[in-house]
Coordinates of C-alpha atoms in Angstrom, one line a residue:
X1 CA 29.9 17.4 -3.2
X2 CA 28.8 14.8 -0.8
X3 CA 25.6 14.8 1.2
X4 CA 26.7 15.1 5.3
X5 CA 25.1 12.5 7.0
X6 CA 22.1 14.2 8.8
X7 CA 20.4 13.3 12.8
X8 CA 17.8 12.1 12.7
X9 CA -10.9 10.6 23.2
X10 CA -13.9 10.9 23.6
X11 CA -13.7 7.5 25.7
X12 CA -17.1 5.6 25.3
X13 CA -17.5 3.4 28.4
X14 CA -16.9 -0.3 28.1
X15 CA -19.4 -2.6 27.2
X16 CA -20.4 -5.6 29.3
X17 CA -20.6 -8.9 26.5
X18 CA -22.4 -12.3 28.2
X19 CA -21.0 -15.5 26.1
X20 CA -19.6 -19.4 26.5
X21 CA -16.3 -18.1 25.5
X22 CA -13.6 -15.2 24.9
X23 CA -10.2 -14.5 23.4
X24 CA -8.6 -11.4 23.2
X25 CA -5.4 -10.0 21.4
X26 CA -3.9 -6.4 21.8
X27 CA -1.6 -4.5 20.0
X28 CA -1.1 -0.8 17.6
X29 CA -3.5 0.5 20.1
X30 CA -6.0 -2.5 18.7
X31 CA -7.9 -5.0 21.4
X32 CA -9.7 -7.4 19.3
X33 CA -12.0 -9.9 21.1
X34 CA -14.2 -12.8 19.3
X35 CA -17.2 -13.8 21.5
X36 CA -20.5 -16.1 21.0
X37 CA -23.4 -13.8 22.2
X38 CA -23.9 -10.5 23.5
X39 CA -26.0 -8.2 25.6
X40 CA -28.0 -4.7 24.5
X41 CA -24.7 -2.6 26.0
X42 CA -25.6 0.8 25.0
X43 CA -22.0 1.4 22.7
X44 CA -21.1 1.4 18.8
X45 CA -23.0 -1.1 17.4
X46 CA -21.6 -2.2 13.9
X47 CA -23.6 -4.6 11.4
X48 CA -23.4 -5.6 8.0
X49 CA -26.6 -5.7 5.9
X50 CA -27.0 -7.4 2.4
X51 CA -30.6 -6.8 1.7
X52 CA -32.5 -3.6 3.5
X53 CA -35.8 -4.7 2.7
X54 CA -35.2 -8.3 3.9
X55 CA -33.0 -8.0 7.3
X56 CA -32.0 -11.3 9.3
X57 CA -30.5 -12.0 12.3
X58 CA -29.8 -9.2 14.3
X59 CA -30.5 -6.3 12.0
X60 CA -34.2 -7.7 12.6
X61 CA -34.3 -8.1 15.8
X62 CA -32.9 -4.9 16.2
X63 CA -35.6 -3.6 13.6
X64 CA -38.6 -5.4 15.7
X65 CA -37.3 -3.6 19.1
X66 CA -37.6 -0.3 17.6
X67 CA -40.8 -0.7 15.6
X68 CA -39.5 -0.9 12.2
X69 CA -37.1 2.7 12.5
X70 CA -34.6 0.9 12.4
X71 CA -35.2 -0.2 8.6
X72 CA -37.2 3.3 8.1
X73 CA -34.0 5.1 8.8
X74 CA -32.1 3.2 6.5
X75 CA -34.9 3.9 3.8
X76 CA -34.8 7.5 4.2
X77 CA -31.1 8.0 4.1
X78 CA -31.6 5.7 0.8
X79 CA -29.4 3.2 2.3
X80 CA -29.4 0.8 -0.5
X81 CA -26.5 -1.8 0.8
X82 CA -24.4 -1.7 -1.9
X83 CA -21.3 -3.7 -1.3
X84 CA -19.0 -0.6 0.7
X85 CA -22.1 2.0 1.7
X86 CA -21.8 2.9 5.5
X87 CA -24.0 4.7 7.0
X88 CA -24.2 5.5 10.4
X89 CA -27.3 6.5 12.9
X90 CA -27.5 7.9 16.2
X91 CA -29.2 6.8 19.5
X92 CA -31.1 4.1 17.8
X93 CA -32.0 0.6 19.7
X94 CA -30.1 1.8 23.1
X95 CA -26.6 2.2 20.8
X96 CA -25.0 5.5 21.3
X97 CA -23.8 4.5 17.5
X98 CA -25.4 2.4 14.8
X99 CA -22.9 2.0 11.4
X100 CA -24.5 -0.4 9.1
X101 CA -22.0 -1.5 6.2
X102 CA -23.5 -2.9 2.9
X103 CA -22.5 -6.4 1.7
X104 CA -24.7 -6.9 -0.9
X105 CA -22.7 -9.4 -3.8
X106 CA -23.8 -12.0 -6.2
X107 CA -21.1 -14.0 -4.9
X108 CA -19.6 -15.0 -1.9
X109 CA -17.6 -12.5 -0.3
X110 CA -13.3 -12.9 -0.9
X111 CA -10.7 -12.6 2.0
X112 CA -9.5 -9.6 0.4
X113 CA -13.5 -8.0 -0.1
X114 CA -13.7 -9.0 3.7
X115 CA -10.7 -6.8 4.5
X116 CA -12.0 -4.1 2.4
X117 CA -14.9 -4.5 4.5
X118 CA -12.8 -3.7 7.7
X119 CA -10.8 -1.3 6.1
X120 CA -14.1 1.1 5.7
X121 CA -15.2 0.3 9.1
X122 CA -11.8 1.5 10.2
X123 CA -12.3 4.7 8.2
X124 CA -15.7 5.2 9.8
X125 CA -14.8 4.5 13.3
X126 CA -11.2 5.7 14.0
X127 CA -10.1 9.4 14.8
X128 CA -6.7 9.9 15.5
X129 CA -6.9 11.5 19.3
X130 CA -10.4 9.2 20.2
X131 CA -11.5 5.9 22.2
X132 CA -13.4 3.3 19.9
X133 CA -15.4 0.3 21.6
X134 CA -17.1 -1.3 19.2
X135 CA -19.4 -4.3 18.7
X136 CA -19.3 -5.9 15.0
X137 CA -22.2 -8.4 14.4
X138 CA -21.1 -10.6 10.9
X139 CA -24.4 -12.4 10.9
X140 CA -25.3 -11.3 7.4
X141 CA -22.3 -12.1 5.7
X142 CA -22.5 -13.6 2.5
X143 CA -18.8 -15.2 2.6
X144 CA -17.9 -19.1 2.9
X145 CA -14.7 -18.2 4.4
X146 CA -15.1 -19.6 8.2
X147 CA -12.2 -16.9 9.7
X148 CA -14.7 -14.3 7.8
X149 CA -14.7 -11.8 10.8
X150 CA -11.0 -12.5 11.8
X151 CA -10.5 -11.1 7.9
X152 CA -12.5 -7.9 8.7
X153 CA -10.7 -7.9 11.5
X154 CA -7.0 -8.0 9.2
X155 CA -8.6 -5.0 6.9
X156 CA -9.4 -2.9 9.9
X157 CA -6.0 -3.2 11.5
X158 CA -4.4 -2.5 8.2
X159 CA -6.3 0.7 7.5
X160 CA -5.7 1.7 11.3
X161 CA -2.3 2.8 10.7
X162 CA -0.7 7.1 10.8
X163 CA 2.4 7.8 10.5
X164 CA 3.3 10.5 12.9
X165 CA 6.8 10.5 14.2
X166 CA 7.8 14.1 13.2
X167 CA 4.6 15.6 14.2
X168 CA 4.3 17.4 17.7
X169 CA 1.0 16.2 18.4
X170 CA 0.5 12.1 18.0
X171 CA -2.1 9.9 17.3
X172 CA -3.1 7.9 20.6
X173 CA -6.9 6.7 20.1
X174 CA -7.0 3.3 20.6
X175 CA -9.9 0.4 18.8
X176 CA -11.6 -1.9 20.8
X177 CA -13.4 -4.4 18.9
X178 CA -15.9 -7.3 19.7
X179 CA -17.0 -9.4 17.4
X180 CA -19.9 -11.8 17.6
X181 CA -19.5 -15.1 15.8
X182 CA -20.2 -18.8 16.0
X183 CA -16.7 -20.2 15.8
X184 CA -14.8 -18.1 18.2
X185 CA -12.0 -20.7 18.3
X186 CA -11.0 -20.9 14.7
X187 CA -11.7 -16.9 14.1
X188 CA -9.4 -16.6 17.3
X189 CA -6.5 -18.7 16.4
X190 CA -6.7 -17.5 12.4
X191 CA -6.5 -13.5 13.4
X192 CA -4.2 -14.0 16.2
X193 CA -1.7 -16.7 15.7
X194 CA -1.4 -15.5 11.8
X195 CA -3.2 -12.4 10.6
X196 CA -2.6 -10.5 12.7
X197 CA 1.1 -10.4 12.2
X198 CA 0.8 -9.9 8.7
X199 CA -1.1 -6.6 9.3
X200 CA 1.9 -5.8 11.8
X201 CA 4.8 -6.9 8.8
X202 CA 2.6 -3.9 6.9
X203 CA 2.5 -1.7 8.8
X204 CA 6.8 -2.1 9.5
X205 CA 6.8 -2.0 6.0
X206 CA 5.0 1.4 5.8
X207 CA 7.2 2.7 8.7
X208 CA 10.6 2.2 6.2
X209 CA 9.2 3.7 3.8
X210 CA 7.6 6.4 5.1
X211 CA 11.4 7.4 6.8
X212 CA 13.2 10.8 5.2
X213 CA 16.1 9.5 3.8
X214 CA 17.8 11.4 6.0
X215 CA 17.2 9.0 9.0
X216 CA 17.3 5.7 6.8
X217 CA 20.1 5.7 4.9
X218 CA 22.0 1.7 4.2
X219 CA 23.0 1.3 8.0
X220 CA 20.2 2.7 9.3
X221 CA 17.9 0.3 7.3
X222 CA 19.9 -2.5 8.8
X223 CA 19.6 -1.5 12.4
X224 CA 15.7 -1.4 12.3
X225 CA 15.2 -4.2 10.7
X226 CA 18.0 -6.0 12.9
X227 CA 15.7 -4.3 15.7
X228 CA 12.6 -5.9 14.8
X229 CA 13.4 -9.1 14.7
X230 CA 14.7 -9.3 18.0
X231 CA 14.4 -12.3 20.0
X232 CA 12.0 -14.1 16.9
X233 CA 13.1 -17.8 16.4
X234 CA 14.8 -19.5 13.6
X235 CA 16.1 -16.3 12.1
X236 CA 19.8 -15.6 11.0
X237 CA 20.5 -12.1 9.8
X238 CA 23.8 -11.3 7.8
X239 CA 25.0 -7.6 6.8
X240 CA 27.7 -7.7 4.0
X241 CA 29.6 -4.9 4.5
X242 CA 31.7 -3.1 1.4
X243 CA 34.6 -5.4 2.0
X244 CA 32.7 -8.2 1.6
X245 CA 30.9 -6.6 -1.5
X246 CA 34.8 -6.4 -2.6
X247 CA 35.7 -10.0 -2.0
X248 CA 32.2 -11.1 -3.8
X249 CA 33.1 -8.7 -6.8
X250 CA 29.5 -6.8 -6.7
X251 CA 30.5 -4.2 -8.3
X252 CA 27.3 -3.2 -9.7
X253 CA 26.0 -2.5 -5.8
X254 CA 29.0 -0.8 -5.1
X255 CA 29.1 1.2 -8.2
X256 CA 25.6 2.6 -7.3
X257 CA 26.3 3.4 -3.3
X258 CA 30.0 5.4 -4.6
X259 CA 28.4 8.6 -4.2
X260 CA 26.9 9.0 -0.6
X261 CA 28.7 8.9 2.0
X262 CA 26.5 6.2 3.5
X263 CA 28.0 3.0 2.2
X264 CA 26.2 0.2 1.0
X265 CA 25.0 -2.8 2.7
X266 CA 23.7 -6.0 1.6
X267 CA 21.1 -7.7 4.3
X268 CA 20.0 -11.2 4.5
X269 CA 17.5 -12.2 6.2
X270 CA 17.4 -16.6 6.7
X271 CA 14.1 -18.0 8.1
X272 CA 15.0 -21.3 8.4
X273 CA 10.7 -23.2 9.3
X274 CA 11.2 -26.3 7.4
X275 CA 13.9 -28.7 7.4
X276 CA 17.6 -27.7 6.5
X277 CA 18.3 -28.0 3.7
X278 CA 14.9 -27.7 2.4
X279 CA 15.3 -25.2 -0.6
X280 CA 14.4 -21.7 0.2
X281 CA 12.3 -19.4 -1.3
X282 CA 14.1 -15.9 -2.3
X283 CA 13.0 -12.9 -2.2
X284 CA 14.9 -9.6 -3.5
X285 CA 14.0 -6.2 -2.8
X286 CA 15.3 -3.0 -4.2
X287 CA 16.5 -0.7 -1.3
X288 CA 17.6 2.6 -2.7
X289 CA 17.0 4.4 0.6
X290 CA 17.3 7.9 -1.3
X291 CA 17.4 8.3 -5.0
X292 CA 18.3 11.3 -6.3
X293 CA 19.0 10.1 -9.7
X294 CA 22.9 10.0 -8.9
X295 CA 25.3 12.1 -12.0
X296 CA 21.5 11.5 -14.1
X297 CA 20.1 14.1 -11.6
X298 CA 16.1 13.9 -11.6
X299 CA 14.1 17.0 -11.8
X300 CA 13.3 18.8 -8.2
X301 CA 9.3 18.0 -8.6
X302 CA 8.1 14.9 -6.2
X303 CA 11.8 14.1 -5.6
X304 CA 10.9 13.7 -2.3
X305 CA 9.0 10.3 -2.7
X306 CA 12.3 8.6 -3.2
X307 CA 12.4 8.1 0.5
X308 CA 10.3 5.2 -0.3
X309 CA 12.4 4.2 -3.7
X310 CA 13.2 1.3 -1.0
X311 CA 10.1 0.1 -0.6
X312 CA 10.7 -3.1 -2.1
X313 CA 13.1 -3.7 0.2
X314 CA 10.9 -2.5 3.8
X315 CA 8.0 -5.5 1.6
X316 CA 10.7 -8.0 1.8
X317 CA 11.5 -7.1 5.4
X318 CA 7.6 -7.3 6.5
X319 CA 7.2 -10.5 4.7
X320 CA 9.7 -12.3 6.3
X321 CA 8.9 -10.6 9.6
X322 CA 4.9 -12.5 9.0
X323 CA 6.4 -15.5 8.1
X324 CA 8.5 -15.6 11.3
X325 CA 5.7 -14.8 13.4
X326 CA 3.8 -17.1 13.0
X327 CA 6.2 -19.7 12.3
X328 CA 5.2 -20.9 9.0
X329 CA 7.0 -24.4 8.1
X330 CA 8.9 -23.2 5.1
X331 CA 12.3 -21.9 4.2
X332 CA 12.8 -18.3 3.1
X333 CA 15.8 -16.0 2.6
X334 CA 15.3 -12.5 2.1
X335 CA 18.0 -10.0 0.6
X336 CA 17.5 -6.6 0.7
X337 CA 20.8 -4.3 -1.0
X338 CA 20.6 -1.2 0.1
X339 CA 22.3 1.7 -1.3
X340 CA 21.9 5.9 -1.6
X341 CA 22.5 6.9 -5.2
X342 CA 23.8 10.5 -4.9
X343 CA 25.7 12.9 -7.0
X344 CA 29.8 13.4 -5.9
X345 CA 33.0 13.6 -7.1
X346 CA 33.3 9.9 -7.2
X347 CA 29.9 9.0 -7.7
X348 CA 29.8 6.3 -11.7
X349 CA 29.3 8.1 -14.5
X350 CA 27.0 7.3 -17.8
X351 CA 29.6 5.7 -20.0
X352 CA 31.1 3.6 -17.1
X353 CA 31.4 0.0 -17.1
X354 CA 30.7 -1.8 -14.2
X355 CA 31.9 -5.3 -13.6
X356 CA 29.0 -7.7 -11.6
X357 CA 29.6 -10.9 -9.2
X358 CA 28.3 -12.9 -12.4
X359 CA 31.2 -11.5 -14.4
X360 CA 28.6 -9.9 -16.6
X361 CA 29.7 -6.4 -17.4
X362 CA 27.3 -3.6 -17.2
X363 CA 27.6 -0.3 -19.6
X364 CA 25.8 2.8 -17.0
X365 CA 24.1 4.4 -19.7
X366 CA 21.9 6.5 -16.9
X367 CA 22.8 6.3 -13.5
X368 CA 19.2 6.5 -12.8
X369 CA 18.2 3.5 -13.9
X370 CA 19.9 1.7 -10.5
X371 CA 17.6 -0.3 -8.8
X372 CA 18.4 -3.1 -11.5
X373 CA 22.1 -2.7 -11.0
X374 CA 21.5 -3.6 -6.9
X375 CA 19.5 -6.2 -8.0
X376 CA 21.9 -7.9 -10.1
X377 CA 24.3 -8.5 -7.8
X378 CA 21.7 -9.8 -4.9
X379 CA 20.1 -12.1 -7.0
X380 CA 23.0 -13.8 -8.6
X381 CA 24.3 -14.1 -5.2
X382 CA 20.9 -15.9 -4.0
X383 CA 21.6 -18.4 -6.4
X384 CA 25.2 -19.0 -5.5
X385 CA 24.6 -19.2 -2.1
X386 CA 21.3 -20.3 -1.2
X387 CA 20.1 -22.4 -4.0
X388 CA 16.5 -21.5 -4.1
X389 CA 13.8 -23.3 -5.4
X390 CA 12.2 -20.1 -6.4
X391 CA 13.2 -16.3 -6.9
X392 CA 10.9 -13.0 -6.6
X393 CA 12.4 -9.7 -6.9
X394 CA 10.2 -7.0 -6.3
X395 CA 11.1 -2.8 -6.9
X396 CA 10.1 0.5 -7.7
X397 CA 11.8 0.2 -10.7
X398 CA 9.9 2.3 -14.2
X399 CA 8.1 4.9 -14.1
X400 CA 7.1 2.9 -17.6
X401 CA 5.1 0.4 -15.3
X402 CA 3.7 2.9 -13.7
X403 CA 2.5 4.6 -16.8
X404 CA 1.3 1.1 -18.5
X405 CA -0.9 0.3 -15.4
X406 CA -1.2 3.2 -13.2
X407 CA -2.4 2.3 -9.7
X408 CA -4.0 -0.9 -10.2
X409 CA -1.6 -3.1 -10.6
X410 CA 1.7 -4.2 -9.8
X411 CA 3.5 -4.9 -13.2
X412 CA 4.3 -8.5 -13.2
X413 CA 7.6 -10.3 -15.5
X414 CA 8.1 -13.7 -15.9
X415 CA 9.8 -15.7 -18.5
X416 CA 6.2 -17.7 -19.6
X417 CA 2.5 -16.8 -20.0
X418 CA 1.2 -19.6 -18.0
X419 CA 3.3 -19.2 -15.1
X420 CA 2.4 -15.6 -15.8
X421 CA -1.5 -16.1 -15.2
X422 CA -0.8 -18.7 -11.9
X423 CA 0.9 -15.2 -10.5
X424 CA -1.9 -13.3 -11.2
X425 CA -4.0 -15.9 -9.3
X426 CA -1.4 -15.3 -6.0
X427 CA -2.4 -11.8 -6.6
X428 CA -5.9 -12.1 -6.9
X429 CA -6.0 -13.9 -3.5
X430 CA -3.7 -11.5 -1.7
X431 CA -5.8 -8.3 -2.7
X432 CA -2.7 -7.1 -4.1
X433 CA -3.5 -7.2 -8.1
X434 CA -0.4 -8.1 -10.4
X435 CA -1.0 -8.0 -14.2
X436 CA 1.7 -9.0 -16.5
X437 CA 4.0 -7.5 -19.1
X438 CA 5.8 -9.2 -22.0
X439 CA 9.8 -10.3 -21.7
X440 CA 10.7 -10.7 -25.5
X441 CA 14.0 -12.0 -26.8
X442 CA 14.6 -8.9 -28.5
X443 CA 14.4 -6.9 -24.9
X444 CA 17.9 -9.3 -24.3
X445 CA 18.7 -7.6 -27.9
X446 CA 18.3 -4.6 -27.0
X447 CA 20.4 -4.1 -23.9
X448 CA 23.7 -5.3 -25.8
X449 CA 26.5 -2.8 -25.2
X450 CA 28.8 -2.2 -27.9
X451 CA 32.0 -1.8 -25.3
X452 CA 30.4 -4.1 -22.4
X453 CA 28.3 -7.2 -22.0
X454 CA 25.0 -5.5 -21.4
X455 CA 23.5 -1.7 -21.1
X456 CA 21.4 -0.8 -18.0
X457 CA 18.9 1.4 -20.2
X458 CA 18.2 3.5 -23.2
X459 CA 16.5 1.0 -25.1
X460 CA 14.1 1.9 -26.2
X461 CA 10.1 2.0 -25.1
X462 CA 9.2 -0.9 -23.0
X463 CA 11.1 0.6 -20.3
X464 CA 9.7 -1.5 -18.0
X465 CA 10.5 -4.9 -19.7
X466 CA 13.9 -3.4 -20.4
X467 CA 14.7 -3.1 -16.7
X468 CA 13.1 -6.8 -16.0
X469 CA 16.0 -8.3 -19.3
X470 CA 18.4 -6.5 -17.2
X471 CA 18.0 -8.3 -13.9
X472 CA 16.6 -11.5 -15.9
X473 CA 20.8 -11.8 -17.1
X474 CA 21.6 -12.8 -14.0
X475 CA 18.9 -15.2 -13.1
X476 CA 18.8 -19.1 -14.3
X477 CA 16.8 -19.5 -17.0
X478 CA 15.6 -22.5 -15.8
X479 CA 14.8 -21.1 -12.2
X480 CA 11.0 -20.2 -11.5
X481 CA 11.8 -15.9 -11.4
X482 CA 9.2 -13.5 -10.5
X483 CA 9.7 -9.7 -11.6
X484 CA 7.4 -7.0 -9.9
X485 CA 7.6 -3.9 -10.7
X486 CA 6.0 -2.0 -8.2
X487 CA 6.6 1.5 -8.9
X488 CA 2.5 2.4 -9.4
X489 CA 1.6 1.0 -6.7
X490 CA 3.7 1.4 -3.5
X491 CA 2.2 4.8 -2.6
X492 CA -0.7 6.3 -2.4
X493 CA -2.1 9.9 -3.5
X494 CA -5.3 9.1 -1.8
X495 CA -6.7 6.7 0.9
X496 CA -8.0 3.3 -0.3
X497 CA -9.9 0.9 1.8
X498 CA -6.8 -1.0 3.8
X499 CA -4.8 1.7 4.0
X500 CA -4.4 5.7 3.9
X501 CA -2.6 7.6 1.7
X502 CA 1.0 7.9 1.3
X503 CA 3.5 4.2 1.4
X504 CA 0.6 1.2 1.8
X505 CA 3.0 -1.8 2.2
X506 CA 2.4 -3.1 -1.2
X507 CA 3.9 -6.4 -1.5
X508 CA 3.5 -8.1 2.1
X509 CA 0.4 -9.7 1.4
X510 CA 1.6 -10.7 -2.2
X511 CA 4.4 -12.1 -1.1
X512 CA 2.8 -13.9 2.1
X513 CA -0.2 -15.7 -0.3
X514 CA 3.0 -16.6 -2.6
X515 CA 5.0 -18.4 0.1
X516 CA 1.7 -19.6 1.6
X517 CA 1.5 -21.5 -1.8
X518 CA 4.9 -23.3 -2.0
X519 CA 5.5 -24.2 0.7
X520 CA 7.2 -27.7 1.2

């Protein structure tokens, strides 16, 4: 029977700052100003420390004003300065707040250690329901990196985030945030003409995810993200609707949507910030808005995350909301099929056959095992319409991923080793870790059908290069394909440094770094 469509502080006082220059930026209940001095303002005082015993800059000035408790306190709360320790102290050098954050590294510190950085400070400082006013000295920093405190700045935004729509009482505490650097201009322009919109692609991200599938089914998905890009230039946004899916013969995207009574859609999403025709870069994100298995009905425990089996999808919708932002100069089209597999009288059976838009035939040997029959049809028709120069698909796909690399990374497919490792470098840089997984000839063996062309599953064991051979069919073999398999990753039992628990965004950044990186 078909599913019926269902309806959806303690303030501290603000802190006088004398400098040569100011910039602010607000937004998410997040003021962020970068300044070039400051005064002794009796507020939250935050500063990063690599070496206790040997404090510089402010941390010894601070240190000499109080007579050495300063660095005595530190020593007897064994305050080491590990990369990560916080530890804050009270009343201390006319701060109502002192949090001192360990740096200490060998090497230079990386973008994504620096957002860690201001992911913890975020955790320290924030409280849903409370005012924070903050000064953040980055004096100490061991880092190269010139935007270094518009990156901490990125890592704190990303870990302020709660998701709170169906809760009475709503989280309304709001960061304000000074920091105090030598190149205001360039930290300025590189947190609020760029980073900052990534944080806010995210945290969009996190907000699809985090939906009931009740509220976001196909449609719904469509309006949102139809919503957020409002009034944002050089964006074109198509919806094909099931008569279009008809006239394209996707019959693999149709096949999986039969069973709710929420058709399916198929979004695209052109960014057009290079020339036309200038080759795009696709990206292709599973959206199974609910997935309960369809005739291949999943057990009843944790059901309930496959709200967020769509979450490759809501990455692909962030990313190309960054990009936008900030107006990179590069092509990008981003297709999103969305579907709701659910049991019902007319819902595809195992043992069907389905026929795709590349004519390929596809045996349903679970109906589970979906998100690469969406797929299928949205990549070939990337190809065929947009002629990309490059293709990343990205879905909760295997619980084999997840199983092969738990939570730390992303499984990664290509069709070669080496372009294999210059992924895991994209990854690397993004703080989003990818690690890869083998695509043998014989997984292209294994998912011949004896009545169709191909089988969607039962394989075999390497369930999660099984599903990667499946949507590899309908991809040129001579087109540079990524495969992520994010089904580990995209949410989260406990909090991590950038974000707390439940959907973190996974992909945004990873796909940001990677168009960063070929662009025209």
């Amino acid at each position: 029977m078909k599913n019926i469509q269902a309806l959806a502080g303690l303030l501290a006082k603000f802190f006088a700052i004398s400098l040569l220059f100011v910039s602010s930026v607000s937004f998410a209940n997040i003021d962020v100003r970068f300044v070039d001095s400051m005064d002794d303002s009796k507020n939250t005082l935050v500063l990063v420390v690599n070496e206790p015993g040997a404090l510089t800059g402010y941390s010894k000035t601070l240190n000499e004003s109080t007579e050495q408790n300063f660095s005595a306190l530190l020593s007897l709360n064994n305050f080491t300065g590990k990369f990560g320790e916080v530890q804050t102290l009270q009343l201390i050098g006319g701060f109502e707040h002192v949090v001192v954050v360990g740096t200490q590294n060998d090497l230079p510190l990386t973008a994504p250690e620096l957002q860690n950085l201001g992911g913890k400070i975020a955790a320290t400082l924030s409280s849903k329901n409370k005012d924070i006013e903050a000064i953040i000295l980055t004096d100490n920093l061991n880092a190269e990196l010139d935007d270094a405190a518009a990156q901490i700045a990125f890592g704190y935004h990303l870990r302020h985030y709660s998701f709170d729509k169906y809760k009475a009482s709503k989280a309304d505490g709001k960061s304000s945030l000074t920091f105090v650097v030598n190149n205001v201009s360039l930290n300025q322009n590189a947190y609020e003409n760029d980073l900052r919109f990534l944080a806010e692609g995210v945290h969009f991200t996190r907000d699809l995810a985090s939906e009931p599938g009740m509220s976001l089914y196909p449609q719904a998905f469509v309006e949102r993200v139809k919503e957020k890009f409002k009034g944002i230039d050089n964006i074109n946004i198509d919806v094909l609707d099931v008569r279009d899916m008809e006239k394209n013969n996707m019959g693999a995207l149709l096949g999986v949507g039969k069973g709710s009574i929420h058709d399916p859609r198929l979004l695209v999403i052109e960014y057009t910030g290079a020339k036309k025709g200038e080759a795009p870069i696709a990206l292709a994100g599973k959206g199974i808005t609910f997935d309960t298995g369809g005739i291949s009905l999943k057990g009843n425990d944790n059901m309930w995350q496959m709200k967020s089996d769509m979450s490759g999808a809501a990455a692909v919708a962030g990313t190309l909301y960054a990009i936008a932002q900030r107006g990179e100069k590069v092509n990008v089209v981003g297709l999103m099929p969305l579907a709701e597999n659910m049991p019902a009288e007319d819902a595809i059976r195992p043992g069907d056959v389905l026929n795709t838009m590349q004519g390929t035939t596809i045996e349903i040997m679970s109906t589970d095992a979906e998100g690469r029959l969406i797929l299928s049809d949205a990549v070939y028709y990337a190809q065929q319409k947009y002629k990309p120069k490059m293709l990343l698909n990205i879905a909760t796909l295997t619980g084999s991923a997840a199983r092969a690399l738990s939570d730390e990374y992303a499984a990664l497919i290509t069709r070669d080793f080496a372009f294999s490792q210059q992924i895991m470098q994209i990854g690397e840089k993004s703080g989003e870790l990818v690690w890869p997984l083998p695509l043998h000839p014989n997984h292209f063996e294994q998912i011949k059908s004896d009545i169709a062309d191909i089988k969607n599953s039962g394989a075999g064991n390497p369930g999660a290069s099984i599903g990667a051979a499946v949507i590899a069919t309908f991809v040129d073999e001579d087109l540079p394909w990524v495969h992520l398999d994010i089904a580990g990753v995209d949410w989260l039992s406990a909090d991590i440094d950038v974000a707390p628990k439940g959907s973190q965004g996974w992909g945004v950044r990873f796909m940001d770094e990677l168009v960063r990186q070929n662009k025209p």
